[in-house]
Amino acid sequence: MLTIENLHATADGKPILNGLDLQVNTGEVHAVMGPNGSGKSTLAYVIAGREGYEVTAGSITYQGRDVLAMSVEERALNGVFLAFQYPVEIPGVGSATFLKTAVNAARKHRGEQEYDAMEFLKLVKAKRAALGIDDGMMRRALNVGFSGGEKKRNEMLQMALLEPSLAILDETDSGLDIDALKIVADGINALRAPERAMVVITHYQRLLDHVVPDKVHVLAGGRIVRSGGSELALELESRGYAGLGLEPSAAA
Amino acid sequence: MSAQQDAAQAVESYAGERYKYGFVTDVEADSAPPGLDHDTIRFISAKKGEPEWLLAWRIKAFERWLEMEDEEPAWAKLHYPPIDYQDACYYSAPKSDSDRPKSLDEVDPELLKTYEKLGIPLQEQEMLAGVAVDAVFDSVSVATTFKGKLAELGIIFCSISEAVKEHPALVQRYLGSVVPYSDNFFATLNSAVFTDGSFVYVPKGVRCPMELSTYFRINAANTGQFERTLIIADEGSYVSYLEGCTAPMRDENQLHAAVVELIALDDAEIKYSTVQNWYPGDAEGKGGIYNFVTKRGACRGANAKISWTQVETGSAITWKYPSCILQGDNSVGEFYSIAITNNRQQADTGTKMIHMGRNTKSRIVSKGIAAGRSDSTYRGLVRIQPKAEGARNHTQCDSLLIGAECGAHTVPYIESRNPSARVEHEATTSKISEDQLFYCRQRGIDEEDAVALIVNGFCREVLQELPMEFAVEAQKLVAISLEGSVG
């Protein structure tokens, strides 16, 4: 599904990724862990195509296509979803309106009939309850005044409705209390499917107690330095990055 | 009755002048030749079969206008070449069918594309594009039923020309009572040459059961250039009036100068909503409409309320300040505005709230959006007169910039002559952030749609003030107006 080879990338001219390789197959959930400044978010942004992040070498192939040649929205419409670490506020735009616009853009792209307001509300109703999102939250302006937990749950709702082929979750667990973490984890697990792959970027092991990954990678200094099964996350948890010989400062 | 005396005097003094200038223009002609003199005024008045008092009023306005040569407003942040007023045409009859397109196939495809985007039904497209339609189309029959219903309630809704004939006392009493013929350069010009417009009278205690729209008025076509509208809400009545159309209308006249007067008596309420989408000119600003509008409402009675809502997206030049004179105690004035400029458009718009009565309140919400190389200015005056004990105003003025070559300006004037008044002013200027655009695009929403979404969110407070059916169309219009402003 996703093949990254020898990826070098800069953010605002500063080299961040230095020869990263990653292979994610359909149906798999991969965790990417690493200390602060190791390049985790940069990896997510480069896959999604954010401006300001320049690929200087290497390749990203998704479903056999060269991702780097696609625009941001083309990637999204072809099933690449990024759950943001810091979801953006858009004043005056209702969450439901935003979501409907996004879902209809995808439907239009697939040549399907766009949902009208009633059909859409029905669809949302079925998905939002599991994430503990009430109608009131759907009416509020997107992410404006949302708590950290509300923002992340809203990201999960967007993911559930857009049904991506490849979901990249950028520190979705950060800033969540235990209850919210459980809700978000359940949301992720509900979307695990044989036709879908996920890359879960996280700093801590605790999300991985609930979302058990097929593979775990450790990112440091802009490269994957170790890969293993879910037990690698537990090893990291007990020994720390330093215990693996990865000083955060050295990694940056 | 001093107005009548004035009128009588004027008639006398011009009776002689008529001879002096001769009466050379052919009344049978469909159009007056370009240019403006006493004859042009007489031609217009004669064409409309007007009474002497109205002709006298027009002449008075015209003579005042001649003295105003140096008073064409130059204070607005607008730049345009000098207008040759003698080069304009001040009266032209509606086009005959043979001059009009026979079907939509003959209409500019660009225009049709816009209609399609707005989701306008075929029949309405034909009407808007000026296609010669021989069958009686739906809106006429709708309008007839509609008029019957209004008549039952005693509501008068007709063209101002018709009102001059059918309800002369009302017209004579109120015309020019809010915007005097000598008010300002453009209003004075309008007073001299106005061609048509709407007239509404809602009797005491009547709540008008539907939105009154120019769209439903028969013969509404071709009144756009020098439109004159007069709305009177008698004691305890309510009316909501919609002006304009989200669809771009075909119009060959570049110069527009409309006047709208609203009068709300005790406990009456008038809600006036406008969507203005005249031709803005091409990307370089060539050929767009110059729109110089004087709109003013008077809350004459206690507890009266006047609310202006406008969505201004068209015209090359917009000069417009819908205002409220809050005379009655406890009266309320509101101004909700969205002004969008793109390419080379220039808008200088805002409001005036003149607090005269006790405990009068006003609220101003202005949203200016500038893109391309356009300029958008909010200019507003809040004046608290000495007797306006306990007056309150809240002004919120937000500007949104798209791109790096446009400008947004806020020019608020506040004059308070009563120490008990409370006047609040908030202003913000922002740009659409890269973060917002990236977030939308990552959800599969392309850049243009993302901008439309963000801008609609920015305007939400104002869009909410529009009547339902208008609001949906206005949202689409916001999107269309900003096309080509990004990427």
PDB file of N, CA and C in Angstrom, chain A residues 50 73 76-77 80-82 84 88-94 98 101-102 105 155 158, chain B residues 433-436 438-447 449 453-454 456-458 460:
ATOM      1  N   ARG A  50       2.114  18.762   2.725  1.00  0.00           N
ATOM      2  CA  ARG A  50       2.047  20.119   3.246  1.00  0.00           C
ATOM      3  C   ARG A  50       3.139  21.015   2.656  1.00  0.00           C
ATOM      4  N   GLU A  73      -5.025  17.714  -2.252  1.00  0.00           N
ATOM      5  CA  GLU A  73      -6.396  17.199  -2.285  1.00  0.00           C
ATOM      6  C   GLU A  73      -6.515  15.906  -3.086  1.00  0.00           C
ATOM      7  N   ALA A  76      -5.721  13.222  -0.730  1.00  0.00           N
ATOM      8  CA  ALA A  76      -6.856  13.022   0.181  1.00  0.00           C
ATOM      9  C   ALA A  76      -7.974  12.262  -0.525  1.00  0.00           C
ATOM     10  N   LEU A  77      -8.288  12.697  -1.746  1.00  0.00           N
ATOM     11  CA  LEU A  77      -9.397  12.079  -2.473  1.00  0.00           C
ATOM     12  C   LEU A  77      -9.097  10.634  -2.860  1.00  0.00           C
ATOM     13  N   VAL A  80      -5.888   9.076   1.291  1.00  0.00           N
ATOM     14  CA  VAL A  80      -4.891   9.353   2.325  1.00  0.00           C
ATOM     15  C   VAL A  80      -5.494  10.335   3.329  1.00  0.00           C
ATOM     16  N   PHE A  81      -5.553   9.915   4.578  1.00  0.00           N
ATOM     17  CA  PHE A  81      -6.161  10.757   5.612  1.00  0.00           C
ATOM     18  C   PHE A  81      -5.128  11.034   6.689  1.00  0.00           C
ATOM     19  N   LEU A  82      -5.040  12.298   7.087  1.00  0.00           N
ATOM     20  CA  LEU A  82      -4.156  12.670   8.190  1.00  0.00           C
ATOM     21  C   LEU A  82      -4.982  13.182   9.356  1.00  0.00           C
ATOM     22  N   PHE A  84      -4.887  15.224  12.474  1.00  0.00           N
ATOM     23  CA  PHE A  84      -3.927  16.255  12.888  1.00  0.00           C
ATOM     24  C   PHE A  84      -3.636  16.215  14.381  1.00  0.00           C
ATOM     25  N   VAL A  88      -7.203  22.373  13.155  1.00  0.00           N
ATOM     26  CA  VAL A  88      -7.277  23.811  12.945  1.00  0.00           C
ATOM     27  C   VAL A  88      -8.694  24.342  13.201  1.00  0.00           C
ATOM     28  N   GLU A  89      -8.767  25.522  13.790  1.00  0.00           N
ATOM     29  CA  GLU A  89     -10.067  26.161  14.019  1.00  0.00           C
ATOM     30  C   GLU A  89     -10.519  26.896  12.760  1.00  0.00           C
ATOM     31  N   ILE A  90     -11.784  26.738  12.404  1.00  0.00           N
ATOM     32  CA  ILE A  90     -12.339  27.529  11.296  1.00  0.00           C
ATOM     33  C   ILE A  90     -13.601  28.226  11.788  1.00  0.00           C
ATOM     34  N   PRO A  91     -13.481  29.481  12.204  1.00  0.00           N
ATOM     35  CA  PRO A  91     -14.611  30.198  12.802  1.00  0.00           C
ATOM     36  C   PRO A  91     -15.806  30.293  11.854  1.00  0.00           C
ATOM     37  N   GLY A  92     -16.970  30.103  12.401  1.00  0.00           N
ATOM     38  CA  GLY A  92     -18.200  30.295  11.624  1.00  0.00           C
ATOM     39  C   GLY A  92     -18.610  29.113  10.765  1.00  0.00           C
ATOM     40  N   VAL A  93     -17.711  28.148  10.599  1.00  0.00           N
ATOM     41  CA  VAL A  93     -18.057  26.983   9.776  1.00  0.00           C
ATOM     42  C   VAL A  93     -18.457  25.836  10.707  1.00  0.00           C
ATOM     43  N   GLY A  94     -19.704  25.461  10.672  1.00  0.00           N
ATOM     44  CA  GLY A  94     -20.199  24.401  11.550  1.00  0.00           C
ATOM     45  C   GLY A  94     -19.470  23.085  11.271  1.00  0.00           C
ATOM     46  N   PHE A  98     -18.711  21.389   7.573  1.00  0.00           N
ATOM     47  CA  PHE A  98     -17.364  21.055   7.106  1.00  0.00           C
ATOM     48  C   PHE A  98     -17.297  19.589   6.688  1.00  0.00           C
ATOM     49  N   THR A 101     -19.134  18.876   3.500  1.00  0.00           N
ATOM     50  CA  THR A 101     -18.379  19.351   2.339  1.00  0.00           C
ATOM     51  C   THR A 101     -17.283  18.342   1.973  1.00  0.00           C
ATOM     52  N   ALA A 102     -16.600  17.842   3.002  1.00  0.00           N
ATOM     53  CA  ALA A 102     -15.509  16.894   2.762  1.00  0.00           C
ATOM     54  C   ALA A 102     -16.048  15.574   2.207  1.00  0.00           C
ATOM     55  N   ALA A 105     -17.180  16.007  -1.324  1.00  0.00           N
ATOM     56  CA  ALA A 105     -16.057  16.150  -2.258  1.00  0.00           C
ATOM     57  C   ALA A 105     -15.553  14.762  -2.657  1.00  0.00           C
ATOM     58  N   GLU A 155     -11.679  14.483  14.955  1.00  0.00           N
ATOM     59  CA  GLU A 155     -10.800  13.941  13.905  1.00  0.00           C
ATOM     60  C   GLU A 155     -11.173  12.497  13.595  1.00  0.00           C
ATOM     61  N   GLN A 158     -14.263  12.319  11.530  1.00  0.00           N
ATOM     62  CA  GLN A 158     -13.960  12.613  10.123  1.00  0.00           C
ATOM     63  C   GLN A 158     -13.372  11.387   9.440  1.00  0.00           C
TER      64      GLN A 158
ATOM     65  N   SER B 433      -5.494  31.549   6.775  1.00  0.00           N
ATOM     66  CA  SER B 433      -4.164  31.006   7.086  1.00  0.00           C
ATOM     67  C   SER B 433      -3.867  29.789   6.232  1.00  0.00           C
ATOM     68  N   GLU B 434      -2.566  29.554   6.027  1.00  0.00           N
ATOM     69  CA  GLU B 434      -2.098  28.360   5.316  1.00  0.00           C
ATOM     70  C   GLU B 434      -2.582  27.106   6.036  1.00  0.00           C
ATOM     71  N   ASP B 435      -2.588  27.187   7.372  1.00  0.00           N
ATOM     72  CA  ASP B 435      -3.027  26.037   8.174  1.00  0.00           C
ATOM     73  C   ASP B 435      -4.463  25.650   7.842  1.00  0.00           C
ATOM     74  N   GLN B 436      -5.328  26.668   7.748  1.00  0.00           N
ATOM     75  CA  GLN B 436      -6.733  26.399   7.442  1.00  0.00           C
ATOM     76  C   GLN B 436      -6.877  25.784   6.050  1.00  0.00           C
ATOM     77  N   PHE B 438      -4.621  24.136   4.320  1.00  0.00           N
ATOM     78  CA  PHE B 438      -4.056  22.782   4.286  1.00  0.00           C
ATOM     79  C   PHE B 438      -5.023  21.783   4.923  1.00  0.00           C
ATOM     80  N   TYR B 439      -5.601  22.198   6.021  1.00  0.00           N
ATOM     81  CA  TYR B 439      -6.548  21.313   6.723  1.00  0.00           C
ATOM     82  C   TYR B 439      -7.713  20.947   5.804  1.00  0.00           C
ATOM     83  N   CYS B 440      -8.281  21.938   5.143  1.00  0.00           N
ATOM     84  CA  CYS B 440      -9.410  21.684   4.235  1.00  0.00           C
ATOM     85  C   CYS B 440      -8.984  20.796   3.065  1.00  0.00           C
ATOM     86  N   ARG B 441      -7.837  21.123   2.481  1.00  0.00           N
ATOM     87  CA  ARG B 441      -7.395  20.363   1.309  1.00  0.00           C
ATOM     88  C   ARG B 441      -7.077  18.929   1.693  1.00  0.00           C
ATOM     89  N   GLN B 442      -6.542  18.723   2.914  1.00  0.00           N
ATOM     90  CA  GLN B 442      -6.261  17.363   3.353  1.00  0.00           C
ATOM     91  C   GLN B 442      -7.562  16.564   3.498  1.00  0.00           C
ATOM     92  N   ARG B 443      -8.675  17.269   3.603  1.00  0.00           N
ATOM     93  CA  ARG B 443      -9.957  16.564   3.680  1.00  0.00           C
ATOM     94  C   ARG B 443     -10.597  16.451   2.289  1.00  0.00           C
ATOM     95  N   GLY B 444      -9.803  16.759   1.258  1.00  0.00           N
ATOM     96  CA  GLY B 444     -10.301  16.568  -0.109  1.00  0.00           C
ATOM     97  C   GLY B 444     -11.057  17.753  -0.674  1.00  0.00           C
ATOM     98  N   ILE B 445     -11.062  18.879   0.059  1.00  0.00           N
ATOM     99  CA  ILE B 445     -11.784  20.069  -0.401  1.00  0.00           C
ATOM    100  C   ILE B 445     -10.785  20.936  -1.176  1.00  0.00           C
ATOM    101  N   ASP B 446     -11.055  21.201  -2.450  1.00  0.00           N
ATOM    102  CA  ASP B 446     -10.043  21.935  -3.214  1.00  0.00           C
ATOM    103  C   ASP B 446      -9.942  23.389  -2.740  1.00  0.00           C
ATOM    104  N   GLU B 447      -8.884  24.044  -3.178  1.00  0.00           N
ATOM    105  CA  GLU B 447      -8.541  25.336  -2.606  1.00  0.00           C
ATOM    106  C   GLU B 447      -9.663  26.362  -2.765  1.00  0.00           C
ATOM    107  N   ASP B 449     -12.927  25.846  -3.147  1.00  0.00           N
ATOM    108  CA  ASP B 449     -14.040  25.511  -2.253  1.00  0.00           C
ATOM    109  C   ASP B 449     -13.679  25.802  -0.799  1.00  0.00           C
ATOM    110  N   LEU B 453     -15.666  28.183   1.704  1.00  0.00           N
ATOM    111  CA  LEU B 453     -16.145  27.675   2.998  1.00  0.00           C
ATOM    112  C   LEU B 453     -15.698  28.587   4.141  1.00  0.00           C
ATOM    113  N   ILE B 454     -14.419  28.942   4.117  1.00  0.00           N
ATOM    114  CA  ILE B 454     -13.859  29.774   5.189  1.00  0.00           C
ATOM    115  C   ILE B 454     -14.505  31.165   5.170  1.00  0.00           C
ATOM    116  N   ASN B 456     -17.466  31.960   3.907  1.00  0.00           N
ATOM    117  CA  ASN B 456     -18.850  31.846   4.356  1.00  0.00           C
ATOM    118  C   ASN B 456     -18.931  31.774   5.883  1.00  0.00           C
ATOM    119  N   GLY B 457     -17.963  31.082   6.475  1.00  0.00           N
ATOM    120  CA  GLY B 457     -17.907  31.023   7.936  1.00  0.00           C
ATOM    121  C   GLY B 457     -17.669  32.402   8.522  1.00  0.00           C
ATOM    122  N   PHE B 458     -16.774  33.127   7.899  1.00  0.00           N
ATOM    123  CA  PHE B 458     -16.435  34.489   8.333  1.00  0.00           C
ATOM    124  C   PHE B 458     -17.669  35.400   8.290  1.00  0.00           C
ATOM    125  N   ARG B 460     -20.821  34.428   8.536  1.00  0.00           N
ATOM    126  CA  ARG B 460     -22.004  33.725   9.030  1.00  0.00           C
ATOM    127  C   ARG B 460     -22.993  34.617   9.770  1.00  0.00           C
TER     128      ARG B 460
END
